[in-house]
XYZ file of C-alpha atoms in Angstrom:
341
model
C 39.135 68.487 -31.859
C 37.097 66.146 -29.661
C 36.921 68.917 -26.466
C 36.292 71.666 -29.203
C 33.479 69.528 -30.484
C 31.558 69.214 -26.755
C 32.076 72.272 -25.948
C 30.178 73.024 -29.079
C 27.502 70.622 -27.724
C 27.511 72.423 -24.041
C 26.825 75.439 -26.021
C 23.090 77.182 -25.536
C 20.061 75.635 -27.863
C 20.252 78.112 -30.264
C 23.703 77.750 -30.970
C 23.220 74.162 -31.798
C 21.292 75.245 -35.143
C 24.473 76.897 -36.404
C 27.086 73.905 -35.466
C 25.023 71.202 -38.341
C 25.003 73.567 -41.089
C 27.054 71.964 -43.270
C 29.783 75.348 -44.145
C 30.173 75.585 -40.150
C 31.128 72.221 -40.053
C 33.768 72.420 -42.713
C 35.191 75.306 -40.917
C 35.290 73.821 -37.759
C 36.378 70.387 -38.061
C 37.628 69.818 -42.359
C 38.792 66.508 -40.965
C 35.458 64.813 -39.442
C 31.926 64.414 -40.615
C 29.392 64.019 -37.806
C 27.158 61.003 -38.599
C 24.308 59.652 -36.706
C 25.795 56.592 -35.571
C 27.536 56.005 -32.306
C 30.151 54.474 -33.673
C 33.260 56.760 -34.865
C 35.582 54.060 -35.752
C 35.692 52.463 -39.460
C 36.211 48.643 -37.644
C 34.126 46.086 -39.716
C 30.318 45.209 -37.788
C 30.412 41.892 -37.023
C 27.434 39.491 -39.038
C 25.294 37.514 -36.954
C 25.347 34.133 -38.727
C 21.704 33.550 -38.117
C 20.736 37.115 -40.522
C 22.025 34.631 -43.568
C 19.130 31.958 -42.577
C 15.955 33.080 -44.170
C 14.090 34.712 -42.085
C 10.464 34.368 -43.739
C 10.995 30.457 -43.646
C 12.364 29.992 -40.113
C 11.074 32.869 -38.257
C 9.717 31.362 -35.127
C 12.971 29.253 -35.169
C 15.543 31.998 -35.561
C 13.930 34.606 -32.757
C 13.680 31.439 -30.430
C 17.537 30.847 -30.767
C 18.878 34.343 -30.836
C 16.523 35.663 -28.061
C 17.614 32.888 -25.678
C 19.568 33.691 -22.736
C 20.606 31.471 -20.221
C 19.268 32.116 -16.480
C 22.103 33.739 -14.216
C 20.328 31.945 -11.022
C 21.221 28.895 -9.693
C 19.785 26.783 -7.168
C 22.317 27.387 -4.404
C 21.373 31.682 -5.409
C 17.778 30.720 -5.210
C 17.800 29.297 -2.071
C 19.935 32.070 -0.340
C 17.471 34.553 -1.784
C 14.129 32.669 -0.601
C 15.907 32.531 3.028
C 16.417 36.932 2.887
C 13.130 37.019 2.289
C 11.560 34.621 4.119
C 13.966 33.636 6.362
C 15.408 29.973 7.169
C 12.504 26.753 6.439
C 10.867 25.712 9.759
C 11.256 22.105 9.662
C 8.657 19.996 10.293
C 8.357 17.141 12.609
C 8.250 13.775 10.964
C 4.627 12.014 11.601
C 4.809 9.974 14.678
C 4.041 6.371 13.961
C 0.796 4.885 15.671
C 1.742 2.805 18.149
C -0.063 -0.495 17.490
C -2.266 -1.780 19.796
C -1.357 -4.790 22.407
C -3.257 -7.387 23.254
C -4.325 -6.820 27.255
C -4.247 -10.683 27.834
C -1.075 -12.085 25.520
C -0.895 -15.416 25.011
C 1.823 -16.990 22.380
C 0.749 -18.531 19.482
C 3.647 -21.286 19.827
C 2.530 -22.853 23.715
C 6.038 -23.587 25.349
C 4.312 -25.803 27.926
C 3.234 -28.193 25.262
C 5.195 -31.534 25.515
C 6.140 -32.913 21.808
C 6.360 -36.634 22.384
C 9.864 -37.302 20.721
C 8.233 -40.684 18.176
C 4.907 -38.867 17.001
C 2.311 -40.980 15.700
C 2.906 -41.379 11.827
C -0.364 -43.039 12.068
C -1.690 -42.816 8.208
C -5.810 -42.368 9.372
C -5.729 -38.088 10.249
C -7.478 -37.024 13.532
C -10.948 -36.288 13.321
C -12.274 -35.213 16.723
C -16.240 -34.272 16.937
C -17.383 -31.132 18.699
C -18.144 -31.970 22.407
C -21.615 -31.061 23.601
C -20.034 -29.449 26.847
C -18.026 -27.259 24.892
C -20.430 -25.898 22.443
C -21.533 -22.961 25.041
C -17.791 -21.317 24.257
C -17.786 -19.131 21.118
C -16.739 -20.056 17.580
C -14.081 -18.551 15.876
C -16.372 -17.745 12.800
C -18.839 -16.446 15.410
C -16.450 -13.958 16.840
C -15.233 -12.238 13.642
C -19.015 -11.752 12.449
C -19.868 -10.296 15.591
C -16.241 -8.206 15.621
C -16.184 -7.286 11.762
C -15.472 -3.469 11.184
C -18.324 -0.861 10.297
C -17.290 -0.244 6.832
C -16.522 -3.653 6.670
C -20.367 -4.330 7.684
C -21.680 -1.507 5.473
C -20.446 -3.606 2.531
C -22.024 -6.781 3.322
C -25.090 -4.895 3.597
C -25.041 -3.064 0.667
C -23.970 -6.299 -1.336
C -27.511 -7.829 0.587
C -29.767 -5.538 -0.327
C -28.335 -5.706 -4.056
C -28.340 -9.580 -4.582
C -32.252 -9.147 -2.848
C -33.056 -6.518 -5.538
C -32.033 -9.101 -7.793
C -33.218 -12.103 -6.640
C -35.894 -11.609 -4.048
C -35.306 -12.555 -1.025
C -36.253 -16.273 -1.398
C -34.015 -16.522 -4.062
C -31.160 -15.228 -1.793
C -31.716 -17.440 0.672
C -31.924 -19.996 -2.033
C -28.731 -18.755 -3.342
C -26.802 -18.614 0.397
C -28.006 -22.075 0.493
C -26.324 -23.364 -2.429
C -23.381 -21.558 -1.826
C -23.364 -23.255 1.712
C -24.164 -26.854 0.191
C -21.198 -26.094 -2.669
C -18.600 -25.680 0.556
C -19.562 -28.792 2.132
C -19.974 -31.182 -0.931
C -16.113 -29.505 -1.823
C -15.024 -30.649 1.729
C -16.318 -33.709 1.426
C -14.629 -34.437 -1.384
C -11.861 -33.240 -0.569
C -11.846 -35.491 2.610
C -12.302 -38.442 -0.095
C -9.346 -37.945 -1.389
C -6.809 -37.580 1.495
C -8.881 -40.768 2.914
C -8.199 -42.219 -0.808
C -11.906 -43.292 -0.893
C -11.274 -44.225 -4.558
C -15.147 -45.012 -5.309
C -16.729 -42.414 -3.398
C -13.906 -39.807 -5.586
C -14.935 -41.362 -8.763
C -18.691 -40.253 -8.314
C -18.052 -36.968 -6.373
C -15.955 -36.268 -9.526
C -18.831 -36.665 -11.619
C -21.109 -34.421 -9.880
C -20.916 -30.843 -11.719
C -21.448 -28.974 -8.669
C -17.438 -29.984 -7.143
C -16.194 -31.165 -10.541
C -14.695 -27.719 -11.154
C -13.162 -26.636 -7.700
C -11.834 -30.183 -7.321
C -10.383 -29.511 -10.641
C -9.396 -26.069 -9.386
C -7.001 -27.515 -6.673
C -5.576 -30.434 -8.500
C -2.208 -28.532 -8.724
C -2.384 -27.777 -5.086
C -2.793 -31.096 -3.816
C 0.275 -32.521 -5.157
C 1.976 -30.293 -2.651
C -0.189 -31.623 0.286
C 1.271 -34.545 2.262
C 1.323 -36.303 5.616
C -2.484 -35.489 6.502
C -2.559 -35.170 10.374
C -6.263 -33.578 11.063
C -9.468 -33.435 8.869
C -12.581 -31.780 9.826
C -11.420 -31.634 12.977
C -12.752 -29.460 16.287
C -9.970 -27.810 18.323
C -10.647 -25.793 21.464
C -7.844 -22.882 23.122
C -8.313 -23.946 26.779
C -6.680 -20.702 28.173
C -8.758 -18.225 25.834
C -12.229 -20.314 25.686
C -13.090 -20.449 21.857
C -13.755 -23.521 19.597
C -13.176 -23.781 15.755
C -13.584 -26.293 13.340
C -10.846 -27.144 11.312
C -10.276 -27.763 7.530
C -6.974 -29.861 7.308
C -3.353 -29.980 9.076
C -0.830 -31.357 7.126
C 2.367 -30.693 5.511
C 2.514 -27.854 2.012
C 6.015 -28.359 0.849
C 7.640 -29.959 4.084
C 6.065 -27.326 6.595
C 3.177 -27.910 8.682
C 0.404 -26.051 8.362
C -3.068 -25.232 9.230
C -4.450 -25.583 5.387
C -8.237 -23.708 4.605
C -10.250 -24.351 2.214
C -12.191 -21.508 0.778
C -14.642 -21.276 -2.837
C -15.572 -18.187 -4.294
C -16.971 -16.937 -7.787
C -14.354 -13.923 -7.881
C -11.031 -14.158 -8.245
C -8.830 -13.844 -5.114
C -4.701 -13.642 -5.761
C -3.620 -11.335 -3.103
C -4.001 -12.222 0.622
C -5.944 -9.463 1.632
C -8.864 -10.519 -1.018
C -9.095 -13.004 1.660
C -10.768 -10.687 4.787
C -10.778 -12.142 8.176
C -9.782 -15.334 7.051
C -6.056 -15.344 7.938
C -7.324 -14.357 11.325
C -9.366 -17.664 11.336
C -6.474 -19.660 10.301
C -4.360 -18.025 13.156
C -7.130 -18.947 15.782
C -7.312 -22.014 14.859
C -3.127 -22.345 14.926
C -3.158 -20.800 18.105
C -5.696 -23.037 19.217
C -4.443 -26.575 18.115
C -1.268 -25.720 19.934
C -2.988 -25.037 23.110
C -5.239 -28.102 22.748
C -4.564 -31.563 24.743
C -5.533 -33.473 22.337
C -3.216 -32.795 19.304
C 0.426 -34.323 20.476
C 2.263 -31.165 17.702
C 2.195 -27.663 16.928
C 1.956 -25.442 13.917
C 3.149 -22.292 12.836
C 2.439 -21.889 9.687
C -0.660 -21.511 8.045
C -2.193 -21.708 3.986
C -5.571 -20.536 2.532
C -6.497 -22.271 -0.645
C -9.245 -20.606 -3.094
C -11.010 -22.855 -5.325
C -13.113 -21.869 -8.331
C -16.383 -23.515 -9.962
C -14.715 -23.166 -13.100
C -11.719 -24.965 -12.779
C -9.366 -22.360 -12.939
C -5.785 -22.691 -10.948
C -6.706 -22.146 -7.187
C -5.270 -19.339 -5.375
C -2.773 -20.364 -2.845
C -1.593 -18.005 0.175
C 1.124 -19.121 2.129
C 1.041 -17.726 6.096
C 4.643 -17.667 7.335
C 4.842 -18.032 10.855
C 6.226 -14.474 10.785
C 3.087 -13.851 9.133
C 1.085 -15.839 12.004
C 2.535 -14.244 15.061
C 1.460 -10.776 13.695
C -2.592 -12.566 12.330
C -2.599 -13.955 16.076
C -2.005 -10.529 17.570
C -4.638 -9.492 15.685
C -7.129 -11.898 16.367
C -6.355 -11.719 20.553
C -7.660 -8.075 19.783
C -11.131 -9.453 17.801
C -11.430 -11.580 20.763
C -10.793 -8.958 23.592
C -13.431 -6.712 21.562
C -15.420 -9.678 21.465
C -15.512 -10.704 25.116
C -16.184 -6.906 25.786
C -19.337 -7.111 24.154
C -20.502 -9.859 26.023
């Protein structure tokens, strides 16, 4: 019946007229009824359980679910399919590292010539040895790093000049560079008070408002501070011809170190708030160690910031990890330096 039936179909247009009238059919197949669905068989259609959900209320959620269809591709397929048509991924070369830069005239921070005389002097009254008239030609380490400091570096000092002159005029900023400048030596001073346990001159430095605060500031860090070997006192490198003037040398929690004292009105917790001034501390490391007159050595270093208003003082701690790479650093400030001149 089937074959009879598409041969029927196979038949010329006009015969197709004559095979749905409804007595041809009879005639021609009494045990079938053409219908316009595909399917001939009486199984059962199967229902979609999401038809029962009503469709008015979750419309956007119902077409979501049933028109979702999970992606064939994987990420193994896309990749094979990106290399046809592009072909294999030229790798790229991995960024070469910039060499750092070396020092033309090395010296070590740590001098091995130096004899250590094995009893040192415990003396309790710390060095304090004045700068020398003959030496005072050589340059200072502050010098060099002003003289050295980095364009963009210089571009902000200038720009934070000609803003505190907008402000205050320009005798007030010298009035205010001379306060700050005063502030740092009365702090110094009384800081020197108190390792020298002046108790009197202490008492009335403690009054004064100006270094009542920053004294108050690095209360905490003093109680860390023993064995006071240098104040205030000038060192000289005699192999790399440069002077400083140092804060304090003594022990910060059983290590020797080359301590600096430092105010400012902003607040300073990371080392590198701290500019050159790790550089300083290095110099001056480098240079006690390379100095007759001091009978030890240091290799560590610490830069204390104080604030006017009392707040805990920043403390950064110099490793002499830390020191080695700050020395490197400063040999290079110092090559620049003697370039220049």
């Amino acid at each position: 019946v089937r074959m009879k039936f598409v041969q029927l179909l196979c038949m010329k247009p006009g015969k197709l007229e004559t095979l749905f009238q409804i007595p041809f059919c009879q005639k021609q197949f009494p045990f079938m009824c053409l219908a316009t669905s595909t399917c001939l068989h009486s199984k059962k259609k199967k229902v979609n359980s999401y038809e029962l959900v009503d469709q008015e209320k979750y419309n956007n959620l119902v077409s979501s679910v049933t028109s979702y269809k999970t992606s064939a591709q994987t990420p193994e397929t896309i990749f094979e399919e990106d290399n046809w048509l592009y072909g294999p991924p030229k790798q790229q070369k991995r960024p070469v590292k910039a060499e750092t830069k070396a020092p033309k005239h090395w010296v070590p921070l740590i001098n091995p010539n130096k004899k250590i005389p094995l009893l040192n002097n415990d003396s309790n009254f710390p060095m304090k040895i004045p700068l020398q008239e003959n030496k005072t030609k050589m340059p200072s380490v502050t010098h060099i790093l002003q003289q050295t400091i980095s364009p963009q570096q210089a571009i902000y000092l200038e720009r934070w000049k000609q803003k505190m002159i907008l402000e205050l005029g320009k005798d007030g900023f010298a009035e205010y560079t001379k306060n700050l400048f005063l502030q740092g030596h009365l702090f110094h001073a009384a800081l020197e008070s108190v390792f020298l346990s002046e108790e009197i001159v202490t008492k009335e430095q403690r009054e004064d408002v100006t270094v009542s605060g920053y004294l108050s500031s690095v209360e905490r860090v003093l109680k860390d501070i023993s064995e006071v070997r240098a104040l205030e006192s000038a060192v000289h490198h005699e192999d790399l011809q440069y002077l400083g003037l140092v804060d304090c040398v003594a022990k910060y929690r059983g290590q020797l170190c080359v301590i600096d004292w430092k105010t400012s009105e902003k607040p300073k917790p990371s080392l590198k708030n701290t500019f050159d001034n790790p550089l300083q501390v290095a110099a001056y490391i480098g240079a006690i160690n390379h100095d007759a007159n001091y009978d030890f050595q240091v290799s560590c270093g610490l830069i204390v910031v104080a604030y006017k208003d009392g707040s805990p003082a920043h403390q950064h701690f110099m490793a002499p990890e830390m020191c080695s790479e700050y020395w490197n650093k400063w040999l290079l400030r110092l090559e620049e330096y003697m370039d220049r001149n």
